[in-house]
Amino acid sequence: MKSHIQSLLVQALDVLKQQEVIPTDFEARIQVDRTKDKTHGDFATNLAMMLTKVARKNPREVAQLIIDSLPEDSQVSKVEIAGPGFINFFIDDNALANQLMAALNDDRLGIVLPEAQTVVVDYSSPNLAKEMHVGHLRSTVIGDSVVRALEFQGHKVIRQNHVGDWGTQFGMLLAYMEELRAQNGEQSKMELSDLETFYRAAKVRFDESEEFATRARKLVVELQSGDEYCNKLWREFNDISLNHCHDVYERLGVSLTRADVRGESTYNDDLAQVVIDLDTQGLLSESNGAKVVFQDEFKTKEGEPLPVIIQKADGGYLYATSDLAAMRYRANVLKADRVLYFVDLRQALHFQQVFNLAHKANFIDDSISLEHMGFGTMNGADGRPFKTRSGGVVKLVDLLAEADTRALELVRSKNPDMDEDELVKIAKVVGISSVKYADLSKNRASDYIFSFEQMLSFEGNTAPYLLYAYTRVAGIFKRADDVDLRGARIQLDHDKEKELGTKLAQFGEVVSRMVTKGQPHALCGYLFELAGAFSSFYEACPVLAADNEEQKKSRLLLAKLTAKTLKQGLNLLGIETLERM
């Protein structure tokens, strides 16, 4: 409905241009918002105040001219001027009921589909050769939920898991493996637990021995140069690590597959060309033997230029080099309209620099939108990054295992007589959903405190609360399986019916905000409010005990649309619903 009001306002502006009230070349950004107080209507716009200068009239006078120029529309029952010049729109109840019926009968719940784009989404991106830890959770689940919402809107989405499969850490691993083989001549068993041990031991050797560090750096260069011995061992490391990653993805219900993996190594053959192309355009400088780019837009507090290092003095490449190669691949081969990067906020400066450089070097067209969707950290009760009791990094599989255990205890306490297999099945959904929802429900730009107690609560904006809310709505239809809803229509007579209907009609707007700004917490907040609106409706408006059959069917349709919206919304968050809890 918001887009419909905007369309009416566009037509009104056309009339005012024809009447020469405003210049014909004037372009207005029309903003329409839902009102917080329903006595002020359903929607409001400040358009009149934006036109005051060009129309050379006071805002209320301009507002009246806009209202007089609006086309007749059966969906709008009343339009009023409020305050200094706001225009308030009141939507006809029948129009809202018709909108809800259309949503009920549509797979996409009646959302207005935007112009389809090709959107490349870079998310998860763990470093290989060691296990995924809790620090990988946010990128993975936030990115995956936005991907789901983009596809729901009809966009062509290309997932890119830009794994860290290149660089110094692999030089350390290769150098350490050489030492082990030189000592015992045995082929070490390649298991993930061994890789963890290898990595820690290699890091110790790298830090304590300059000779080892030099050899590790040399092996990195050989790896990047295509040395077969280095590449064979590297492929073994990667295969083991990727198997682990995808086991975690499957457990999390994340849609990434092996086909979506396109790591740093993929762009190795283009890195030298990146350097050549930057040099050809006169963008490269030399600093202490390294090849760098200085951009006037980025300086220190003291006014010193901040470099983007493209190639180190020893010939090795850096993140910036592979990111630039990836950008032009995504632009020229994948034909992206938008590229979204779900990466830690602490990398903000890096992305500002490489985005700016990619445009400056003409690696990508200015029409392509590069967007860093940064996120804060997941912290423990002490407000610091989440750690084990011993101070180590928490493995993601361990976190999920504990969530399953706690969820099973919770579900068993509420259903002591339930079959054990059923309890385990429900607990797995509740546990994983709780971890994901606890993250998704927070503003991605903020740090948040991780708490098992809070996330597994049945009160507040949590996964258990919403999963239970869905089962309550779905449960109505188990008691109403003999009601034939064919030919029934939604009627909005009671205030609580109108409030629920209004909230249901907002679903498309929320999804649009989620994908535009990369903010799943907007959808989480909406679903929580929708569950609350249904609860208020259910208390005030008897469904199966309604006054008459027509009213009962109307309220059942509202309940059906609520269940459908909750289920679809949770699905966009990557959360499976339950029919019983």
XYZ file of C-alpha atoms in Angstrom:
581
model
C 0.000 0.000 0.000
C 2.909 2.354 0.673
C 4.031 2.085 -2.956
C 0.442 2.739 -4.043
C 0.339 5.999 -2.039
C 3.681 6.999 -3.576
C 2.209 6.369 -7.027
C -0.749 8.650 -6.243
C 1.636 11.378 -5.124
C 3.683 11.045 -8.322
C 0.493 11.639 -10.305
C -0.332 14.664 -8.164
C 3.138 16.108 -8.821
C 2.618 15.663 -12.568
C -0.562 17.730 -12.302
C 1.235 20.472 -10.357
C 3.977 20.552 -12.992
C 1.393 20.909 -15.749
C -0.153 23.780 -13.775
C 3.345 25.300 -13.419
C 3.020 25.310 -9.640
C 6.421 23.601 -9.505
C 9.162 23.455 -12.191
C 8.746 20.663 -14.736
C 12.336 19.515 -14.208
C 12.015 19.267 -10.422
C 12.638 15.765 -9.062
C 11.229 15.102 -5.596
C 12.176 12.188 -3.377
C 8.756 11.070 -2.211
C 8.831 9.555 1.251
C 5.789 7.833 2.693
C 5.828 6.461 6.247
C 3.407 4.512 8.379
C 1.998 6.608 11.180
C 2.598 5.627 14.802
C -0.724 7.075 15.944
C -3.645 5.692 13.919
C -5.731 8.804 14.696
C -3.390 10.452 12.178
C -4.247 7.930 9.499
C -2.334 4.951 8.149
C 0.340 6.754 6.114
C 1.890 10.222 6.130
C 4.196 12.233 3.881
C 6.186 15.434 4.324
C 6.178 16.108 0.565
C 4.481 19.511 0.930
C 7.281 20.812 3.125
C 9.842 19.611 0.587
C 8.076 21.622 -2.162
C 7.752 24.881 -0.233
C 10.781 26.586 -1.778
C 10.148 25.616 -5.398
C 6.414 26.333 -5.140
C 7.020 29.583 -3.209
C 4.057 28.899 -0.955
C 3.676 27.903 2.686
C 3.623 24.144 3.432
C -0.075 23.879 4.320
C -0.996 25.705 1.117
C 1.198 23.323 -0.901
C -0.324 20.363 0.968
C -3.813 21.458 -0.084
C -2.681 21.802 -3.714
C -1.284 18.258 -3.572
C -4.507 16.887 -2.094
C -6.564 18.690 -4.768
C -4.358 17.105 -7.448
C -4.608 13.525 -6.174
C -6.561 11.168 -8.442
C -9.727 9.549 -7.122
C -8.912 6.249 -5.452
C -11.288 3.788 -3.805
C -8.551 2.457 -1.518
C -8.132 5.824 0.230
C -11.063 6.807 2.451
C -9.755 10.200 3.592
C -6.775 12.574 3.193
C -6.037 15.295 5.759
C -3.478 18.017 6.432
C -1.805 17.827 9.844
C 0.545 20.121 11.764
C 2.852 22.323 9.684
C 1.996 20.549 6.434
C 2.033 16.768 6.767
C -0.443 14.907 4.571
C -2.155 11.950 6.268
C -3.802 9.123 4.319
C -6.547 6.925 5.768
C -6.906 3.554 4.052
C -10.342 2.099 3.468
C -10.956 -1.067 5.545
C -12.271 -2.901 2.494
C -9.085 -2.079 0.587
C -6.988 -3.475 3.443
C -9.143 -6.614 3.579
C -8.725 -7.075 -0.187
C -4.956 -6.657 0.175
C -4.910 -9.344 2.867
C -6.945 -11.736 0.720
C -4.514 -11.204 -2.155
C -1.592 -11.950 0.184
C -3.286 -15.112 1.458
C -3.664 -16.438 -2.083
C -0.144 -15.540 -3.216
C 3.033 -17.582 -2.692
C 4.953 -14.350 -2.034
C 2.281 -12.992 0.312
C 1.373 -10.192 -2.066
C 4.681 -8.340 -1.848
C 5.434 -5.835 -4.593
C 8.323 -7.277 -6.580
C 11.101 -4.783 -7.312
C 12.979 -4.734 -10.596
C 15.067 -7.893 -10.529
C 18.811 -7.469 -10.106
C 21.829 -9.749 -10.069
C 23.129 -9.579 -6.514
C 26.439 -11.176 -5.522
C 26.640 -11.865 -1.798
C 30.007 -12.492 -0.130
C 29.451 -14.152 3.243
C 30.733 -16.677 5.784
C 34.284 -16.709 4.341
C 36.089 -18.745 7.032
C 39.840 -19.226 7.020
C 40.645 -22.811 6.100
C 43.115 -25.193 7.773
C 41.388 -24.719 11.124
C 37.899 -25.144 12.528
C 35.133 -22.569 12.273
C 34.709 -20.643 15.534
C 31.981 -18.406 16.963
C 33.437 -15.422 15.114
C 32.186 -16.955 11.854
C 28.571 -17.179 13.046
C 27.472 -13.618 12.330
C 28.678 -13.389 8.729
C 27.221 -16.816 7.994
C 23.699 -16.442 9.399
C 23.197 -12.741 8.598
C 24.407 -13.196 5.040
C 22.291 -16.303 4.535
C 19.103 -14.631 5.754
C 19.582 -11.656 3.435
C 20.272 -14.048 0.550
C 16.993 -15.842 1.241
C 15.079 -12.562 1.332
C 16.667 -11.357 -1.917
C 15.613 -14.562 -3.661
C 12.116 -14.237 -2.171
C 11.913 -10.820 -3.829
C 12.780 -12.388 -7.177
C 16.405 -11.282 -7.525
C 19.086 -13.462 -9.086
C 21.408 -14.164 -6.165
C 24.937 -15.523 -6.541
C 26.454 -16.755 -3.289
C 30.210 -16.356 -2.928
C 32.017 -18.049 -0.053
C 35.330 -16.174 -0.289
C 37.228 -18.588 1.954
C 40.708 -17.785 3.218
C 42.563 -20.554 1.401
C 45.708 -18.593 0.542
C 48.404 -16.635 2.287
C 50.922 -16.794 5.108
C 49.053 -19.338 7.247
C 49.459 -21.939 4.501
C 53.152 -21.174 4.251
C 53.405 -21.884 7.974
C 51.519 -25.160 7.609
C 53.616 -26.321 4.678
C 56.851 -25.400 6.417
C 55.794 -27.214 9.575
C 54.765 -30.306 7.626
C 58.205 -30.345 6.031
C 59.785 -30.297 9.498
C 57.590 -33.167 10.715
C 58.430 -35.299 7.697
C 62.139 -34.528 8.042
C 61.991 -35.676 11.662
C 60.072 -38.948 11.323
C 59.623 -39.528 7.598
C 55.983 -40.464 8.132
C 52.937 -39.186 6.352
C 50.888 -37.417 9.025
C 47.264 -38.390 9.181
C 45.243 -35.552 7.696
C 42.374 -35.037 10.099
C 40.916 -31.747 11.144
C 42.020 -32.166 14.740
C 45.564 -32.612 13.444
C 45.267 -29.475 11.328
C 44.330 -27.517 14.448
C 47.428 -28.876 16.167
C 49.531 -28.237 13.074
C 48.354 -24.637 12.887
C 49.063 -23.844 16.537
C 52.469 -25.508 16.424
C 53.326 -23.831 13.107
C 52.410 -20.434 14.535
C 54.704 -21.014 17.504
C 57.560 -21.965 15.150
C 56.806 -18.947 12.933
C 56.986 -16.583 15.906
C 60.092 -18.084 17.504
C 62.276 -18.907 14.498
C 63.235 -16.336 11.872
C 64.613 -19.165 9.692
C 61.254 -20.967 9.845
C 59.375 -17.714 9.138
C 61.571 -17.039 6.111
C 60.940 -20.560 4.779
C 57.183 -20.154 5.358
C 57.109 -16.887 3.420
C 59.080 -18.509 0.593
C 56.597 -21.390 0.433
C 53.728 -18.892 0.177
C 55.349 -17.367 -2.889
C 55.955 -20.867 -4.349
C 52.348 -21.785 -3.665
C 51.157 -18.624 -5.402
C 53.539 -19.418 -8.277
C 51.896 -22.812 -8.884
C 54.509 -25.188 -7.410
C 52.944 -28.666 -7.706
C 54.334 -30.036 -4.418
C 52.936 -27.074 -2.484
C 49.615 -27.220 -4.317
C 49.112 -30.939 -3.641
C 49.499 -30.511 0.099
C 47.422 -27.318 -0.003
C 44.532 -29.145 -1.694
C 44.543 -31.792 1.055
C 44.345 -29.134 3.756
C 41.495 -27.374 1.950
C 39.443 -30.485 1.311
C 39.469 -31.462 4.984
C 38.600 -27.941 6.107
C 35.804 -27.477 3.581
C 34.212 -30.779 4.619
C 34.124 -29.469 8.166
C 32.664 -26.103 7.081
C 29.856 -27.728 5.153
C 29.021 -30.050 8.033
C 28.550 -26.887 10.116
C 26.489 -25.226 7.365
C 24.205 -28.243 7.174
C 23.752 -28.225 10.928
C 22.988 -24.499 10.888
C 20.550 -24.855 8.003
C 22.618 -22.479 5.877
C 22.164 -22.596 2.102
C 25.863 -22.428 1.114
C 27.163 -25.361 -0.941
C 30.586 -26.445 -2.200
C 29.653 -24.893 -5.550
C 29.480 -21.477 -3.842
C 33.095 -21.656 -2.656
C 35.286 -19.229 -4.516
C 38.273 -18.575 -2.308
C 41.182 -16.181 -2.534
C 43.174 -18.768 -4.505
C 40.673 -18.562 -7.368
C 41.984 -15.153 -8.313
C 45.681 -16.063 -8.175
C 46.141 -15.989 -11.952
C 44.728 -12.462 -12.135
C 46.798 -10.907 -9.334
C 49.800 -10.056 -11.504
C 47.427 -8.473 -14.030
C 45.862 -6.361 -11.281
C 49.318 -4.971 -10.517
C 50.022 -4.332 -14.216
C 46.686 -2.599 -14.762
C 47.112 -0.348 -11.736
C 50.639 0.506 -12.865
C 49.502 1.227 -16.433
C 47.022 3.771 -15.091
C 49.710 5.469 -13.046
C 48.121 4.527 -9.727
C 51.003 2.505 -8.284
C 53.772 3.866 -6.101
C 56.679 2.167 -4.359
C 57.136 2.243 -0.596
C 59.948 0.300 1.119
C 60.080 -2.077 -1.835
C 56.345 -2.727 -1.812
C 53.895 -1.657 -4.522
C 51.146 0.496 -3.068
C 48.362 2.883 -4.034
C 47.846 6.192 -2.260
C 44.409 7.815 -2.519
C 43.767 11.429 -1.563
C 40.503 10.416 0.120
C 42.281 8.382 2.814
C 44.729 9.980 5.221
C 45.796 9.638 8.850
C 44.809 12.183 11.506
C 48.156 13.813 10.859
C 47.338 14.160 7.163
C 49.669 11.397 6.011
C 48.376 9.278 3.091
C 47.154 5.769 3.935
C 48.468 3.154 1.482
C 46.664 0.221 -0.051
C 49.408 -2.412 -0.282
C 49.060 -4.334 -3.544
C 52.264 -6.377 -3.587
C 54.830 -6.886 -0.836
C 58.552 -6.452 -1.344
C 59.000 -10.258 -1.472
C 56.476 -10.547 -4.324
C 53.572 -11.778 -2.210
C 50.062 -10.383 -2.630
C 47.623 -9.176 0.002
C 43.879 -9.166 0.704
C 43.452 -5.950 -1.261
C 44.902 -7.547 -4.400
C 42.602 -10.573 -4.337
C 39.627 -8.383 -3.392
C 40.225 -6.169 -6.427
C 40.492 -9.236 -8.667
C 37.297 -10.619 -7.142
C 35.479 -7.332 -7.735
C 36.151 -7.234 -11.430
C 35.291 -10.922 -11.755
C 31.970 -10.230 -10.059
C 31.374 -7.227 -12.285
C 32.569 -8.561 -15.644
C 31.809 -12.288 -15.397
C 28.964 -12.530 -12.899
C 27.409 -9.265 -14.196
C 26.508 -8.033 -10.725
C 24.292 -5.023 -10.114
C 25.009 -5.114 -6.379
C 27.793 -6.815 -4.422
C 27.216 -7.224 -0.696
C 30.059 -8.025 1.699
C 29.081 -9.413 5.096
C 32.378 -8.867 6.868
C 33.348 -7.658 10.349
C 32.985 -3.892 10.887
C 36.652 -3.737 11.831
C 37.399 -4.145 8.120
C 35.461 -0.985 7.225
C 38.499 1.093 6.222
C 39.852 -1.725 4.056
C 36.604 -1.928 2.111
C 36.263 1.830 1.770
C 39.735 1.931 0.254
C 39.380 -1.011 -2.150
C 35.853 -0.003 -3.234
C 37.119 3.468 -4.049
C 40.149 2.071 -5.848
C 38.070 -0.412 -7.867
C 35.995 2.477 -9.248
C 39.034 4.725 -9.756
C 40.865 1.984 -11.690
C 37.730 1.267 -13.777
C 37.719 -2.331 -12.601
C 33.990 -1.940 -12.122
C 31.381 0.380 -13.601
C 30.005 3.206 -11.464
C 26.527 1.709 -11.840
C 27.546 -1.297 -9.728
C 26.879 -0.881 -6.024
C 29.575 -2.233 -3.686
C 28.256 -2.431 -0.129
C 30.055 -3.451 3.046
C 27.432 -4.907 5.395
C 29.602 -4.742 8.498
C 28.706 -6.361 11.803
C 29.794 -6.102 15.432
C 31.197 -8.822 17.669
C 29.489 -11.546 19.666
C 30.623 -11.060 23.267
C 30.514 -12.948 26.528
C 28.960 -11.707 29.773
C 32.119 -9.681 30.432
C 31.498 -7.644 27.279
C 34.562 -9.064 25.550
C 34.688 -11.392 22.511
C 33.162 -14.761 23.439
C 35.788 -17.204 24.765
C 35.980 -20.574 26.500
C 36.531 -20.641 30.274
C 40.207 -21.229 29.614
C 40.318 -18.149 27.402
C 40.442 -19.963 24.055
C 38.324 -19.421 20.968
C 34.962 -21.213 21.126
C 34.524 -23.696 18.283
C 31.218 -23.240 16.485
C 30.419 -26.973 16.650
C 30.859 -26.890 20.433
C 28.521 -23.913 20.743
C 25.846 -25.663 18.665
C 26.255 -28.885 20.655
C 25.698 -27.036 23.919
C 22.658 -25.289 22.426
C 21.191 -28.703 21.498
C 21.817 -30.044 25.015
C 20.242 -27.043 26.734
C 17.288 -27.041 24.330
C 16.648 -30.733 25.022
C 16.557 -30.050 28.774
C 14.160 -27.160 28.183
C 11.799 -29.081 25.895
C 11.832 -32.146 28.184
C 10.904 -29.983 31.195
C 7.860 -28.664 29.337
C 6.870 -32.045 27.829
C 7.828 -34.744 30.397
C 5.579 -37.355 28.750
C 6.680 -36.785 25.164
C 8.415 -39.558 23.204
C 12.223 -39.211 23.389
C 12.708 -39.228 19.604
C 10.171 -36.410 19.274
C 11.885 -34.481 22.069
C 15.257 -34.758 20.340
C 13.786 -33.649 17.004
C 12.129 -30.585 18.548
C 15.207 -29.753 20.625
C 17.450 -29.700 17.545
C 15.195 -27.141 15.880
C 14.857 -25.058 19.053
C 18.593 -25.146 19.816
C 19.861 -24.137 16.383
C 17.036 -21.629 15.880
C 17.788 -19.998 19.220
C 21.470 -19.486 18.379
C 20.645 -18.045 14.966
C 17.766 -15.864 16.126
C 19.750 -14.458 19.056
C 22.218 -13.143 16.487
C 19.775 -12.105 13.770
C 17.501 -10.198 16.147
C 20.320 -7.786 17.052
C 21.250 -4.821 14.885
C 24.150 -6.226 12.852
C 26.183 -3.047 13.361
C 26.127 -3.524 17.143
C 28.068 -5.825 19.454
C 25.870 -8.095 21.558
C 26.112 -10.235 24.680
C 25.597 -13.946 24.023
C 23.467 -15.644 26.676
C 22.062 -19.187 26.518
C 19.535 -18.326 29.232
C 18.178 -15.346 27.324
C 18.109 -16.941 23.892
C 16.266 -20.065 25.132
C 13.604 -18.075 26.982
C 9.947 -18.396 26.012
C 9.477 -14.728 26.870
C 10.549 -11.758 24.773
C 11.891 -11.545 21.248
C 13.384 -15.055 21.041
C 13.184 -18.070 18.753
C 11.319 -20.254 21.309
C 8.675 -17.541 21.717
C 8.110 -17.225 17.967
C 8.208 -20.978 17.332
C 5.621 -21.439 20.055
C 3.549 -18.547 18.680
C 3.445 -20.310 15.325
C 2.348 -23.625 16.878
C -0.459 -21.785 18.732
C -1.793 -20.311 15.491
C -1.389 -23.588 13.614
C -3.120 -25.391 16.488
C -6.358 -23.507 15.806
C -6.732 -25.352 12.518
C -6.354 -28.739 14.179
C -9.548 -27.905 16.053
C -11.215 -26.432 12.966
C -10.472 -29.047 10.341
C -14.143 -29.361 9.400
C -14.562 -25.669 8.474
C -14.786 -25.036 4.726
C -13.124 -21.699 3.966
C -13.834 -21.721 0.233
C -15.519 -18.473 -0.756
C -14.887 -16.897 2.651
C -13.663 -13.294 2.866
C -11.741 -11.321 5.465
C -13.794 -8.682 7.282
C -12.219 -6.083 9.532
C -14.889 -4.979 11.997
C -13.210 -5.158 15.409
C -10.313 -2.813 16.262
C -8.055 -5.798 17.005
C -8.869 -7.305 13.600
C -7.830 -4.032 11.968
C -4.628 -3.865 14.029
C -3.685 -7.418 13.082
C -4.588 -6.786 9.437
C -2.502 -3.612 9.359
C 0.491 -5.453 10.799
C 0.114 -8.308 8.288
C 0.060 -5.797 5.426
C 3.503 -4.496 6.456
C 5.359 -7.726 5.632
C 6.512 -6.653 2.168
C 7.803 -3.301 3.428
C 9.852 -5.033 6.131
C 11.384 -7.512 3.679
C 12.272 -4.604 1.401
C 14.032 -2.803 4.245
C 15.832 -6.011 5.200
C 17.362 -6.515 1.753
C 18.062 -2.835 1.087
C 19.952 -2.290 4.328
C 21.040 -5.865 5.064
C 19.212 -5.839 8.386
C 17.559 -9.121 9.420
C 16.767 -7.641 12.841
C 14.048 -5.576 11.128
C 12.268 -8.804 10.157
C 12.826 -10.306 13.620
C 11.260 -7.263 15.264
C 8.328 -7.389 12.862
C 7.626 -11.084 13.505
C 7.730 -10.458 17.258
C 5.237 -7.611 16.874
C 3.044 -9.740 14.586
C 2.935 -12.527 17.173
C 1.927 -9.953 19.778
C -0.760 -8.495 17.505
C -2.197 -11.968 16.943
C -2.219 -12.671 20.668
C -4.183 -9.460 21.308
C -6.555 -10.308 18.476
C -7.082 -13.860 19.752
C -7.900 -12.655 23.268
C -10.390 -10.024 22.071
C -11.896 -11.822 19.088
C -13.101 -15.419 19.635
C -12.304 -17.439 16.526
C -13.991 -20.832 16.743
C -16.576 -19.386 19.157
C -17.338 -16.352 16.984
C -20.855 -14.867 16.915
C -21.663 -16.274 13.492
C -20.245 -18.506 10.756
C -19.183 -15.632 8.503
C -17.241 -14.000 11.336
C -15.640 -17.315 12.287
C -14.423 -17.909 8.748
C -13.093 -14.358 8.453
C -11.115 -14.762 11.668
C -9.840 -18.158 10.574
C -8.551 -16.530 7.392
C -6.743 -13.912 9.490
C -5.236 -16.708 11.567
C -4.251 -18.589 8.408
C -2.500 -15.531 6.963
C -0.742 -14.950 10.294
C 0.568 -18.523 10.327
C 1.649 -18.233 6.699
C 3.460 -14.945 7.368
C 5.180 -16.213 10.519
C 6.324 -19.350 8.721
C 7.575 -17.458 5.677
C 9.282 -14.849 7.825
C 11.084 -17.465 9.899
C 12.049 -19.290 6.717
C 13.695 -16.110 5.422
C 15.724 -16.110 8.626
C 16.752 -19.708 7.939
C 14.625 -21.020 10.819
C 12.530 -24.186 10.548
C 9.049 -24.101 12.104
C 7.437 -26.805 14.236
C 3.848 -27.976 14.370
C 4.241 -29.034 17.987
C 6.397 -27.909 20.907
